[in-house]
DNA sequence: GATGAATGAGGATTCATTCAT
DNA sequence: CATGAATGAATCCTCATTCAT
């Protein structure tokens, strides 16, 4: 079997897992259910993933890879000011999650208690993500547009906290709003708080 | 048995549950374990709580009652400006959680995936809490110190998001810092973002 | 629940296990089947035994306890010659197994491959049993009726080997013979081989 | 592929099976493991053997063929007395097993519980083997050196029982002794028991 | 002939909950 | 009120076997 076909099947299983886990929660989803939705036998799951938990980790890894990749693109852009980068970052975070509600549910709800189990693993990816935000803030400080005495990492966590809460709130609200529509007010508050007075 | 004694036993069970669930997670904790730590028989748990889930809900309710009570005290204080109220609010949130790491773990980690199950219940208490923050922000707008065009509820969620992330970060970090020590930088960023320019 | 009633239920489960395992083999028997025959729920098995394997060990322990107890009675009898003791020993071994075909099947067939897993445990009980035989042989040497240069332990193993093969042969043969009927020829050959010439 | 090459591959698979099953037991060994060690694909196993069980049967058959062939050579030797033949038989049994510990493990441990499954099959080969021993004993009776009233088949089983226990004991003991070294004491006891007084 | 990816039946074990004492 | 023994549903994972390539 070609690597490509294997990869495709792996993706199909991950997609099925995202869908089911988003709807029923990690503990409420059986491996059988995921297999059925993916159109494979139960045992096949274990040819591609070590365990049910590994499936969850893999969902996280796949998503974070994309997140970090896209975020890095923004942070490393040449000739772009920190304010604009922050604006783009906020927009990216909210639209990536806003585009895929199932994934968002998993990120905002299922991964939380899983952090318990996966602490190290997930935290290391998260650290990367936070570091990207922090770099934007540092750039801002260097440019003189953000406060001089800013603790970049701590502030990055606050930025993340806001984005995270926006996402959670959107996930749990039944209303049919677009998550990305919150970009502007979020950016406003953030820039207000970060700018030199 | 007097109501008082019953109440005391109920509290003992809740305390045991907080302790065990914080350490092993909701799904990793058995009702038996909680019973043993509380010094009662397994069946006794069911004389005080409808189910294991009810136990979790009750932990949440008990904590939120105290949170909301204390927060209401701040919000309803007469003759105190919005900025000061916000400052106190931030300090309260961070110290209540910072004082009881087990409870903080449950709030920051265990409740998240439980939101899935408990959506309505927990959200209603949360709404009360968010409403309290929003009232402070509205007061600030009325006083002219916070932006005129502020969406108070949305901004309240951002405030909450920051506080929440601070708490999560503290819970997951192994370092022996005090959560309350983050009050100042958090308040600074928030006030900066909320103030009229 | 009284200790007596608990013990009785434990015995009932063990009896059910002996019966089922003798018929279908250890791997061919499910815990459910044992539970059904014992008239308890699946989970109840685990209140009395740590695991399916523990069930097998316990069957062994229970039987060996009786074997060793009865055998010790023979070996320690005062004023009885070694030849007579050996005669009784052979008779005991063959009648204990001959009385309970299910138990015999488990001893002769199921325990063998289990030795693989349980090596130490079962071997220690076996060593006790072999030691008892060896003591009879030593007594015989002292009395001058058995060969002077006998390696008592090695000879004890041979005695055991003969008894064991008799039992296995009986278990696997479908004929309706009595195992104990082989006592005489076995004793004859053994005494012939052991006696001084 | 030539018959010879096929035969060679079949042998390689059997060898791999002996090695793995001796170490991990029949139920602890997967077909995959055997295939990997034999250097073939899982499916290939099934081109040479009907099932996993057939693999075990085939190990038994291959070994018994050699056992019976060599044993027949001893039994059918012209001009050799029964006592000498018995001596040679004992030596043969113990050295064939003593030369290949893996095979011995399978014979003494794994085949036992398999007898359960394979009863008929293995018993027929065993009967042949026992019959060979019995013929030596009958020859001894005819020569007047062994007891006149000997039940040859029963006595053969005792002979086998002793040999078997010697082998099992050797397999389970960790000591680095040679199995064949027990030939002399075994023969002594046997001849003592069988001879006319 | 050979491969090895896919299958799916099967089973030990856990644990929330009940209820006779 | 309290107990804790008993229940039995529920599920992850393994692995012998098949079959399309």
mmCIF file of C-alpha atoms (C1' of nucleotides) in Angstrom, chain F:
data_model
loop_
_atom_site.group_PDB
_atom_site.id
_atom_site.type_symbol
_atom_site.label_atom_id
_atom_site.label_comp_id
_atom_site.label_asym_id
_atom_site.label_seq_id
_atom_site.Cartn_x
_atom_site.Cartn_y
_atom_site.Cartn_z
ATOM 1 C "C1'" DC F 1 -29.518 6.601 58.654
ATOM 2 C "C1'" DA F 2 -25.630 3.772 57.191
ATOM 3 C "C1'" DT F 3 -23.508 -0.028 55.233
ATOM 4 C "C1'" DG F 4 -20.812 -2.552 51.651
ATOM 5 C "C1'" DA F 5 -21.644 -6.776 49.027
ATOM 6 C "C1'" DA F 6 -23.445 -7.561 44.785
ATOM 7 C "C1'" DT F 7 -24.638 -6.311 40.288
ATOM 8 C "C1'" DG F 8 -23.940 -6.347 35.119
ATOM 9 C "C1'" DA F 9 -23.507 -3.138 31.487
ATOM 10 C "C1'" DA F 10 -20.046 -1.383 28.901
ATOM 11 C "C1'" DT F 11 -15.482 -1.040 26.229
ATOM 12 C "C1'" DC F 12 -10.656 -1.106 24.753
ATOM 13 C "C1'" DC F 13 -7.710 -3.885 22.581
ATOM 14 C "C1'" DT F 14 -5.592 -8.302 20.624
ATOM 15 C "C1'" DC F 15 -4.664 -11.392 17.205
ATOM 16 C "C1'" DA F 16 -5.777 -15.504 14.153
ATOM 17 C "C1'" DT F 17 -7.081 -15.455 9.678
ATOM 18 C "C1'" DT F 18 -8.186 -13.742 4.931
ATOM 19 C "C1'" DC F 19 -7.509 -11.904 0.373
ATOM 20 C "C1'" DA F 20 -6.531 -8.243 -3.018
ATOM 21 C "C1'" DT F 21 -2.370 -7.032 -5.007
#
